[in-house]
Amino acid sequence: MDSLVGSNHAGRNWWDLQHYTIDIETDIDNKRLSGSVSIKYKVIGDGHVMMIDLQAPMLITKVTSGAKIIPFKQQGRFWWIDKNSEGKVGKIDSIMIEYNGSPKVASNPPWDGGLIWNKDEKGRPYVGTACQGDGASLWWPCKEIQSDEPDMGVDLFFQAPKDLTVVSNGRLLSSTIVDAVKKRWHWRVTQPINNYNVTMNIGQYERIAEIYEGKKGPLDVSFYVLDYNLEKGMELFPEIKLMLECFESRIGPYPFYEDGYKMIETSFLGMEHQSGIAYGNKFKRGYSGRDRSNSGYGLLWDFILVHESGHEWFGNSITSKDINDSWIHEGFTTYLETVYTECLSGKEAAEKYVIGQRKIITNKKPLINQYGVNFDAPGDIYDKGASLIHTIRTIMDDDEKFFAMLQNICKKYYHSSVSSDELEAYMIKESKLNLKPIFEQYLRHTDIPTLQYTIQDDVMTLAWTKVIPDFKMPVLLVTKQGNRKWITASDKPVSFRLNGDFDHWDENIYCEYKLVE
């Protein structure tokens, strides 16, 4: 079953997503959804059956193409639909799937996926979605694989009580009165989007908006907050612009100018919903009021605003082809926290921040494991991934070159999917360094390199231990005068004279040091 969820098999590999039209009617009182999803796709190979994901207790009731009814059958969360195309490669076709049901309720969002049917502080409906780990198929039928996004975006229609506001991804095209009690909302995403990033938020929202003059021109920036939090939202709003200024200057333009930037207050902590960031940090500094790095610098900014917005570059624009490579999403985005700290407080503060995060790393599982299955990535993809990137930056020893590499990554893989192997090869090419053993050690093994060294008669002998064969990575020795000196180190011992000028090892390289007496 995991391989059916996680792989691009015969039910998926012959058709390429072009566009979704999602049309949902909400029944908030009964926690039910009903509606349809139209899927436009391109035939790219031979295929006999189309597999669609939709998880229980949601049910598909009808599949059509124009006036033609298409047969289908269910196998657990998988729905097998007879091929509707004539089979010609290059043909554009479409189907409409009608469905309904009471979607799974998230017990601990965003870590436990599903619908969130809450009440706000005034007892009014407050609805949201969070489904990254469990899949968008918890609440709408879709092709549940990250490597295929709808090339032409998504149109989203929602019907809800007319006294509430529905906020979704992209831009609002219309909101129309249906009858005495209902209103219909139409949002449009013009760019490719991950399924799990599609969002529906319903509540008593007020909108704060401004035009940000960015790298690619005017950008519509909005913050939807509950009406009684309008003042708090206005106080936080300037940090959105600070974040955009920092990231655009360091890693390149915000990737979704066409769809605007939006942050939406939610009852759960947060999620990187594309052009509709879920924000539930309760207007506190840090991560719900605490500093994950214990450096002090993590309390100078709003963690959810910065981290989830960082995913617009890494995760939303650049997407891993397989969830087994999720370190690409979380490692780079977590490192953007360090980048933002640097924008606010300088490089030394940023170094203290990323080094402080290492206490969270467990090293119990490799960051990369098995491909083609519904793999649950370890938490280390966040902080260990960030420390790997910081180690590479340190070894490059040229910040201008490092940030140019990040900008080039954002350009090369703009609005596309990538494997870790592809990204690693590109970073090796861009850095002009042999990073291959470093990627292998930190991504695919749990042991952290340990530099074992001895000092006898002013001669230091050192070698890497707990590493793969032929591992090489330089280290930084700091002299008593505070100078930095690069030392070439491998898994083979090397000796050199200290001249009485060794003080300590630079901590910016993520490793361990062991002095053997």
Coordinates of C-alpha atoms in Angstrom, one line a residue:
M1 CA 0.0 0.0 0.0
D2 CA 2.8 2.4 0.8
S3 CA 4.3 1.9 -2.6
L4 CA 1.0 2.7 -4.2
V5 CA 0.9 6.0 -2.3
G6 CA 4.5 7.0 -2.8
S7 CA 5.5 5.8 -6.3
N8 CA 4.8 7.0 -9.8
H9 CA 3.3 3.6 -11.0
A10 CA 1.1 2.6 -13.9
G11 CA -2.0 4.3 -12.5
R12 CA -0.2 7.6 -12.5
N13 CA 2.8 7.7 -14.9
W14 CA 0.8 7.9 -18.2
W15 CA -0.9 11.2 -17.5
D16 CA 0.4 14.7 -16.6
L17 CA -1.7 17.1 -14.5
Q18 CA -2.6 20.3 -16.2
H19 CA -5.3 21.9 -14.0
Y20 CA -7.7 21.2 -11.1
T21 CA -11.1 22.9 -10.6
I22 CA -12.2 22.2 -7.0
D23 CA -15.8 23.1 -6.1
I24 CA -16.8 22.4 -2.5
E25 CA -20.0 23.1 -0.5
T26 CA -19.3 23.1 3.2
D27 CA -21.7 21.9 5.9
I28 CA -20.0 23.3 9.0
D29 CA -22.7 22.2 11.5
N30 CA -22.4 18.5 10.4
K31 CA -18.6 18.7 9.5
R32 CA -19.3 17.5 6.0
L33 CA -18.1 18.4 2.5
S34 CA -19.6 17.7 -0.9
G35 CA -18.7 18.8 -4.3
S36 CA -16.6 18.0 -7.4
V37 CA -13.1 18.1 -8.7
S38 CA -12.5 18.5 -12.4
I39 CA -9.1 17.2 -13.6
K40 CA -7.5 18.3 -16.8
Y41 CA -4.6 16.2 -17.9
K42 CA -2.3 15.4 -20.8
V43 CA -1.7 11.9 -22.0
I44 CA 2.1 11.3 -22.0
G45 CA 2.2 7.5 -22.4
D46 CA 0.2 4.3 -22.6
G47 CA -2.1 3.5 -19.7
H48 CA -5.2 1.5 -19.0
V49 CA -6.5 2.9 -15.7
M50 CA -6.2 6.1 -13.7
M51 CA -5.6 6.0 -10.0
I52 CA -7.0 8.8 -7.8
D53 CA -6.5 9.1 -4.0
L54 CA -9.4 9.8 -1.7
Q55 CA -9.3 8.6 1.9
A56 CA -12.1 7.2 4.0
P57 CA -14.7 8.2 5.0
M58 CA -14.9 10.4 1.9
L59 CA -16.5 8.7 -1.1
I60 CA -16.5 9.2 -4.8
T61 CA -20.1 9.0 -6.1
K62 CA -19.7 9.6 -9.8
V63 CA -17.1 10.1 -12.5
T64 CA -17.9 11.7 -15.9
S65 CA -16.3 13.1 -18.9
G66 CA -18.7 15.5 -20.6
A67 CA -22.0 13.5 -20.8
K68 CA -20.2 10.2 -20.6
I69 CA -20.3 8.3 -17.3
I70 CA -16.9 6.6 -16.5
P71 CA -16.7 3.4 -14.5
F72 CA -14.6 3.2 -11.4
K73 CA -13.9 0.9 -8.5
Q74 CA -12.5 1.4 -4.9
Q75 CA -9.5 -0.2 -3.3
G76 CA -9.2 1.4 0.2
R77 CA -8.0 5.0 -0.4
F78 CA -7.3 4.2 -4.0
W79 CA -9.9 4.7 -6.7
W80 CA -9.3 3.1 -10.1
I81 CA -11.0 5.0 -13.0
D82 CA -11.3 3.6 -16.5
K83 CA -9.1 5.4 -18.9
N84 CA -11.1 8.0 -20.8
S85 CA -8.5 9.1 -23.4
E86 CA -8.4 7.6 -26.8
G87 CA -4.8 6.8 -26.0
K88 CA -3.0 9.3 -28.2
V89 CA 0.1 10.8 -26.6
G90 CA -0.2 14.5 -26.4
K91 CA -4.0 14.5 -26.1
I92 CA -5.6 16.8 -23.5
D93 CA -8.5 15.2 -21.7
S94 CA -10.5 15.8 -18.5
I95 CA -12.8 14.1 -16.0
M96 CA -15.1 15.3 -13.3
I97 CA -15.2 13.5 -10.0
E98 CA -18.2 14.0 -7.7
Y99 CA -17.7 13.1 -4.0
N100 CA -18.9 13.8 -0.4
G101 CA -18.4 12.8 3.2
S102 CA -17.2 13.8 6.6
P103 CA -13.4 14.2 6.3
K104 CA -11.1 13.0 9.0
V105 CA -10.8 15.6 11.8
A106 CA -7.2 16.5 12.7
S107 CA -6.6 15.7 16.3
N108 CA -3.3 17.5 16.5
P109 CA -2.8 19.8 13.5
P110 CA -0.6 20.4 11.6
W111 CA 1.3 17.2 12.7
D112 CA -1.9 15.1 12.4
G113 CA -3.7 15.9 9.2
G114 CA -7.3 16.6 8.4
L115 CA -10.0 19.2 8.7
I116 CA -10.1 21.6 11.7
W117 CA -13.6 22.5 12.7
N118 CA -13.1 25.0 15.5
K119 CA -14.8 27.9 17.1
D120 CA -13.1 31.3 17.6
E121 CA -13.0 33.1 21.0
K122 CA -16.4 34.5 20.3
G123 CA -17.9 31.0 19.6
R124 CA -18.1 31.5 15.8
P125 CA -17.1 28.9 13.2
Y126 CA -13.3 28.8 12.5
V127 CA -12.4 26.2 9.9
G128 CA -9.0 25.2 8.5
T129 CA -7.1 22.5 6.7
A130 CA -3.7 20.9 7.4
C131 CA -2.7 17.7 5.5
Q132 CA 0.9 17.6 4.5
G133 CA 1.9 14.3 6.1
D134 CA -1.4 12.5 5.4
G135 CA -2.2 14.0 2.1
A136 CA -4.8 16.3 0.5
S137 CA -6.8 13.2 -0.3
L138 CA -8.1 13.5 3.2
W139 CA -10.6 16.1 1.9
W140 CA -10.5 16.1 -1.9
P141 CA -9.8 13.6 -4.7
C142 CA -6.4 14.1 -6.3
K143 CA -3.3 12.7 -7.8
E144 CA -1.3 12.3 -4.6
I145 CA 2.3 12.5 -5.7
Q146 CA 4.7 15.5 -5.3
S147 CA 6.4 15.0 -8.7
D148 CA 3.3 16.1 -10.6
E149 CA 1.8 19.5 -10.0
P150 CA -1.0 21.1 -12.1
D151 CA 1.0 23.1 -14.6
M152 CA -1.8 25.7 -15.0
G153 CA -2.8 25.9 -11.4
V154 CA -6.1 25.5 -9.6
D155 CA -9.5 27.2 -9.5
L156 CA -11.1 26.9 -6.1
F157 CA -14.8 27.5 -5.4
F158 CA -16.2 27.3 -1.9
Q159 CA -19.8 27.7 -0.7
A160 CA -20.2 28.7 3.0
P161 CA -22.4 30.7 5.3
K162 CA -22.6 34.2 3.9
D163 CA -21.6 35.9 7.2
L164 CA -18.2 34.2 7.1
T165 CA -15.2 34.8 4.9
V166 CA -13.5 31.9 2.9
V167 CA -9.8 32.5 2.3
S168 CA -7.8 30.2 0.0
N169 CA -4.7 30.2 -2.2
G170 CA -4.0 32.7 -4.9
R171 CA -6.2 35.6 -5.8
L172 CA -9.9 36.2 -5.0
L173 CA -11.8 36.6 -8.2
S174 CA -15.3 36.9 -6.8
S175 CA -17.6 36.4 -3.9
T176 CA -21.3 36.1 -4.7
I177 CA -24.5 35.7 -2.7
V178 CA -26.1 32.3 -3.4
D179 CA -29.2 32.7 -1.3
A180 CA -30.4 34.0 2.0
V181 CA -27.8 32.1 4.0
K182 CA -24.9 31.1 1.6
K183 CA -22.1 32.8 -0.3
R184 CA -19.8 31.4 -3.0
W185 CA -16.2 32.3 -3.2
H186 CA -13.8 31.9 -6.2
W187 CA -10.1 31.9 -5.7
R188 CA -7.5 31.2 -8.5
V189 CA -4.0 29.9 -8.4
T190 CA -2.2 30.4 -11.7
Q191 CA 1.0 28.7 -10.9
P192 CA 1.9 25.0 -10.2
I193 CA 1.0 24.0 -6.6
N194 CA 1.5 20.9 -4.4
N195 CA -1.7 19.2 -3.4
Y196 CA -1.0 19.5 0.3
N197 CA -0.6 23.3 -0.1
V198 CA -4.2 23.7 -1.3
T199 CA -6.1 25.3 1.7
M200 CA -9.5 26.3 2.8
N201 CA -9.9 28.8 5.7
I202 CA -13.3 30.0 7.0
G203 CA -13.9 32.6 9.7
Q204 CA -14.6 36.1 10.6
Y205 CA -11.6 37.6 8.9
E206 CA -10.4 41.1 8.3
R207 CA -7.8 41.8 5.6
I208 CA -4.7 43.9 6.0
A209 CA -3.1 44.7 2.7
E210 CA -0.3 46.6 1.1
I211 CA 1.7 46.7 -2.1
Y212 CA 5.4 45.7 -1.7
E213 CA 7.8 46.9 -4.3
G214 CA 9.9 43.9 -4.7
K215 CA 12.5 42.4 -7.0
K216 CA 10.0 41.6 -9.7
G217 CA 7.8 44.7 -9.3
P218 CA 4.7 45.4 -7.2
L219 CA 3.6 42.4 -5.1
D220 CA 0.2 42.2 -3.4
V221 CA 0.8 41.4 0.3
S222 CA -2.2 40.5 2.5
F223 CA -2.7 39.3 6.1
Y224 CA -6.1 37.8 7.0
V225 CA -6.7 37.9 10.8
L226 CA -9.7 37.3 12.9
D227 CA -11.6 40.6 13.4
Y228 CA -10.7 40.9 17.1
N229 CA -7.0 40.5 16.3
L230 CA -6.9 43.3 13.7
E231 CA -4.7 45.5 15.9
K232 CA -2.2 42.7 16.6
G233 CA -2.1 41.8 12.9
M234 CA -1.3 45.4 12.0
E235 CA 1.6 45.3 14.5
L236 CA 3.0 42.1 13.0
F237 CA 2.4 43.1 9.3
P238 CA 5.7 45.0 8.9
E239 CA 7.7 41.9 9.6
I240 CA 6.2 40.3 6.4
K241 CA 7.9 43.1 4.5
L242 CA 11.2 42.7 6.4
M243 CA 11.1 38.9 5.6
L244 CA 10.5 39.6 1.9
E245 CA 13.3 42.2 1.8
C246 CA 15.8 39.7 3.5
F247 CA 15.0 36.7 1.4
E248 CA 14.7 38.5 -1.9
S249 CA 18.1 40.1 -1.3
R250 CA 19.8 36.8 -0.3
I251 CA 18.1 34.1 -2.3
G252 CA 16.1 35.8 -5.1
P253 CA 12.6 37.1 -5.9
Y254 CA 9.5 35.8 -4.1
P255 CA 8.5 32.9 -6.4
F256 CA 4.7 33.6 -6.8
Y257 CA 4.2 37.3 -7.8
E258 CA 1.4 36.2 -10.1
D259 CA -0.6 34.8 -7.2
G260 CA 0.4 37.3 -4.5
Y261 CA 1.6 36.8 -0.9
K262 CA -0.9 36.0 1.8
M263 CA -0.8 35.0 5.4
I264 CA -3.9 33.7 7.1
E265 CA -4.5 33.4 10.8
T266 CA -5.4 29.8 11.8
S267 CA -6.2 27.9 15.0
F268 CA -3.2 25.6 14.6
L269 CA 0.5 26.6 14.6
G270 CA 1.2 26.9 10.9
M271 CA 1.8 25.4 7.5
E272 CA 3.4 26.5 4.2
H273 CA 0.2 26.7 2.1
Q274 CA 1.4 28.3 -1.1
S275 CA 0.4 32.0 -1.4
G276 CA -1.8 31.4 1.7
I277 CA 0.6 30.8 4.6
A278 CA -1.2 29.4 7.7
Y279 CA -0.3 31.4 10.7
G280 CA -1.1 30.3 14.3
N281 CA 1.8 31.7 16.4
K282 CA -0.6 33.9 18.4
F283 CA 1.4 37.0 17.6
K284 CA 4.3 35.9 19.8
R285 CA 8.0 36.2 19.2
G286 CA 9.9 33.0 18.5
Y287 CA 8.3 29.6 18.3
S288 CA 5.1 30.1 20.3
G289 CA 7.1 32.3 22.7
R290 CA 10.3 30.2 22.9
D291 CA 13.7 30.1 21.1
R292 CA 14.4 26.7 19.6
S293 CA 18.1 27.6 19.4
N294 CA 18.5 28.9 23.0
S295 CA 20.7 31.6 21.6
G296 CA 18.4 34.4 22.4
Y297 CA 18.2 35.5 18.7
G298 CA 15.2 33.3 18.0
L299 CA 13.1 35.5 20.2
L300 CA 13.7 38.6 18.0
W301 CA 11.3 37.5 15.3
D302 CA 8.1 35.5 14.6
F303 CA 9.1 31.9 13.8
I304 CA 6.0 30.9 12.0
L305 CA 6.0 33.9 9.7
V306 CA 9.6 33.4 8.8
H307 CA 9.8 29.6 8.5
E308 CA 6.5 29.0 6.7
S309 CA 7.2 31.9 4.3
G310 CA 10.6 30.5 3.6
H311 CA 8.9 27.4 2.2
E312 CA 7.6 29.5 -0.7
W313 CA 11.1 29.2 -2.1
F314 CA 12.0 25.7 -0.8
G315 CA 9.1 23.3 -0.8
N316 CA 6.6 25.3 -2.8
S317 CA 8.6 26.6 -5.8
I318 CA 11.3 24.0 -5.5
T319 CA 9.7 20.7 -4.6
S320 CA 11.3 17.3 -3.9
K321 CA 10.1 14.7 -6.4
D322 CA 9.9 12.1 -3.7
I323 CA 9.0 12.8 0.0
N324 CA 12.1 10.8 0.9
D325 CA 14.0 13.9 -0.1
S326 CA 12.1 16.2 2.2
W327 CA 15.3 17.5 3.7
I328 CA 15.3 19.8 0.6
H329 CA 12.1 21.4 1.9
E330 CA 12.9 21.5 5.6
G331 CA 16.7 21.8 5.7
F332 CA 16.9 24.8 3.4
T333 CA 13.9 26.5 4.9
T334 CA 15.2 26.0 8.4
Y335 CA 18.5 27.5 7.2
L336 CA 16.5 30.5 6.0
E337 CA 15.8 31.2 9.7
T338 CA 19.6 31.6 10.1
V339 CA 19.6 33.9 7.0
Y340 CA 16.9 36.0 8.5
T341 CA 18.7 36.2 11.8
E342 CA 21.7 37.4 9.9
C343 CA 19.7 40.1 8.2
L344 CA 18.4 41.4 11.5
S345 CA 21.4 40.9 13.8
G346 CA 24.5 40.1 11.8
K347 CA 26.6 37.0 10.9
E348 CA 27.9 36.2 14.4
A349 CA 24.3 36.1 15.7
A350 CA 23.3 33.9 12.8
E351 CA 26.1 31.5 13.6
K352 CA 25.1 31.2 17.2
Y353 CA 21.5 30.6 16.1
V354 CA 22.3 27.6 13.8
I355 CA 24.8 26.1 16.2
G356 CA 22.3 26.4 19.0
Q357 CA 19.8 24.4 16.9
R358 CA 22.1 21.3 17.0
K359 CA 20.9 20.4 20.4
I360 CA 17.6 19.3 18.8
I361 CA 19.3 16.9 16.4
T362 CA 18.8 13.2 17.4
N363 CA 20.8 11.4 14.6
K364 CA 18.6 8.3 15.1
K365 CA 17.6 8.0 11.4
P366 CA 19.3 9.0 8.2
L367 CA 17.7 12.0 6.5
I368 CA 17.3 10.0 3.3
N369 CA 15.9 6.4 3.5
Q370 CA 13.7 4.5 1.1
Y371 CA 12.3 5.9 -2.2
G372 CA 8.9 5.1 -3.7
V373 CA 7.0 4.6 -0.5
N374 CA 5.0 6.8 1.8
F375 CA 8.1 7.6 4.0
D376 CA 7.7 9.4 7.2
A377 CA 10.8 11.6 7.4
P378 CA 12.7 12.1 10.6
G379 CA 12.6 15.4 12.5
D380 CA 16.3 15.8 11.8
I381 CA 15.5 17.0 8.2
Y382 CA 15.0 20.4 9.8
D383 CA 18.0 21.2 12.0
K384 CA 20.5 18.6 10.7
G385 CA 19.6 19.7 7.2
A386 CA 20.3 23.3 8.2
S387 CA 23.6 22.5 9.8
L388 CA 24.6 20.6 6.7
I389 CA 23.9 23.7 4.6
H390 CA 25.8 25.9 7.1
T391 CA 28.7 23.5 7.0
I392 CA 28.8 23.7 3.2
R393 CA 28.7 27.5 3.5
T394 CA 31.6 27.5 5.9
I395 CA 33.7 25.2 3.7
M396 CA 33.0 27.4 0.7
D397 CA 34.5 30.3 2.7
D398 CA 32.9 32.8 0.4
D399 CA 29.5 34.2 1.4
E400 CA 29.0 36.0 -1.9
K401 CA 29.6 32.7 -3.8
F402 CA 27.4 30.8 -1.3
F403 CA 24.4 33.1 -1.8
A404 CA 24.9 33.2 -5.5
M405 CA 24.7 29.4 -5.4
L406 CA 21.4 29.6 -3.5
Q407 CA 20.0 32.2 -6.0
N408 CA 21.1 29.9 -8.9
I409 CA 19.3 27.0 -7.3
C410 CA 16.1 29.0 -7.0
K411 CA 16.4 30.0 -10.7
K412 CA 17.3 26.5 -12.0
Y413 CA 14.5 24.7 -10.1
Y414 CA 12.0 27.5 -10.2
H415 CA 8.4 26.0 -10.1
S416 CA 9.8 22.5 -10.6
S417 CA 10.6 19.3 -8.8
V418 CA 14.0 17.9 -8.1
S419 CA 15.7 14.9 -6.5
S420 CA 18.4 15.1 -3.9
D421 CA 20.8 13.5 -6.3
E422 CA 20.2 16.2 -8.8
L423 CA 20.4 19.0 -6.3
E424 CA 23.6 17.6 -4.8
A425 CA 25.3 17.3 -8.2
Y426 CA 24.3 20.9 -9.0
M427 CA 25.7 22.2 -5.7
I428 CA 29.0 20.3 -6.3
K429 CA 29.1 22.0 -9.7
E430 CA 28.3 25.5 -8.4
S431 CA 30.6 25.3 -5.4
K432 CA 33.5 23.6 -7.3
L433 CA 34.1 21.5 -4.2
N434 CA 34.1 17.8 -3.7
L435 CA 30.9 17.7 -1.5
K436 CA 29.9 14.2 -2.5
P437 CA 31.3 12.4 0.6
I438 CA 29.9 15.1 2.8
F439 CA 26.4 14.7 1.3
E440 CA 26.7 10.9 1.6
Q441 CA 27.7 11.1 5.3
Y442 CA 25.2 13.7 6.5
L443 CA 22.2 12.6 4.4
R444 CA 22.4 8.9 4.3
H445 CA 24.1 7.9 7.6
T446 CA 23.5 8.8 11.2
D447 CA 27.0 9.0 12.6
I448 CA 28.4 12.6 12.8
P449 CA 32.0 12.8 11.7
T450 CA 34.3 12.9 14.7
L451 CA 37.8 14.4 14.3
Q452 CA 40.1 12.4 16.6
Y453 CA 43.4 14.2 17.3
T454 CA 46.5 14.0 19.4
I455 CA 49.0 16.6 20.4
Q456 CA 52.6 15.5 21.2
D457 CA 55.6 17.8 21.3
D458 CA 53.7 20.5 19.4
V459 CA 52.7 18.1 16.6
M460 CA 49.0 17.4 16.0
T461 CA 47.9 14.2 14.3
L462 CA 44.3 14.0 13.2
A463 CA 41.9 11.9 11.2
W464 CA 38.1 11.6 10.7
T465 CA 36.4 8.7 12.5
K466 CA 32.8 7.4 12.3
V467 CA 32.7 8.2 8.6
I468 CA 32.3 6.4 5.3
P469 CA 35.4 5.1 3.5
D470 CA 37.6 7.8 1.9
F471 CA 35.7 10.6 3.7
K472 CA 37.3 14.0 3.3
M473 CA 36.2 17.4 4.8
P474 CA 38.4 20.3 5.9
V475 CA 38.2 21.8 9.3
L476 CA 39.0 25.2 10.7
L477 CA 41.6 25.6 13.4
V478 CA 41.4 28.9 15.4
T479 CA 44.7 30.2 16.6
K480 CA 45.4 32.0 19.9
Q481 CA 45.4 35.3 18.0
G482 CA 41.9 34.5 16.6
N483 CA 43.0 33.7 13.1
R484 CA 41.4 30.9 11.2
K485 CA 43.5 28.2 9.5
W486 CA 42.1 25.5 7.2
I487 CA 43.3 22.0 7.8
T488 CA 42.8 19.2 5.3
A489 CA 41.4 16.1 7.0
S490 CA 40.4 12.7 5.8
D491 CA 39.9 9.2 7.3
K492 CA 43.7 8.8 7.0
P493 CA 45.9 10.3 9.8
V494 CA 47.8 13.4 8.9
S495 CA 50.3 15.3 11.1
F496 CA 51.5 18.9 11.2
R497 CA 53.4 21.3 13.5
L498 CA 51.3 23.7 15.6
N499 CA 54.0 26.2 16.4
G500 CA 52.3 26.6 19.8
D501 CA 49.4 28.4 18.1
F502 CA 46.3 26.3 18.6
D503 CA 43.3 27.6 20.6
H504 CA 40.1 25.8 19.5
W505 CA 38.2 24.4 16.6
D506 CA 35.6 26.5 14.7
E507 CA 32.1 25.4 15.6
N508 CA 30.5 26.4 12.3
I509 CA 31.4 23.0 10.9
Y510 CA 28.9 20.4 12.2
C511 CA 31.1 17.6 13.7
E512 CA 32.5 16.4 16.9
Y513 CA 36.1 16.7 18.2
K514 CA 37.9 14.2 20.4
L515 CA 41.3 14.8 21.9
V516 CA 43.1 11.6 22.6
E517 CA 45.5 12.0 25.6

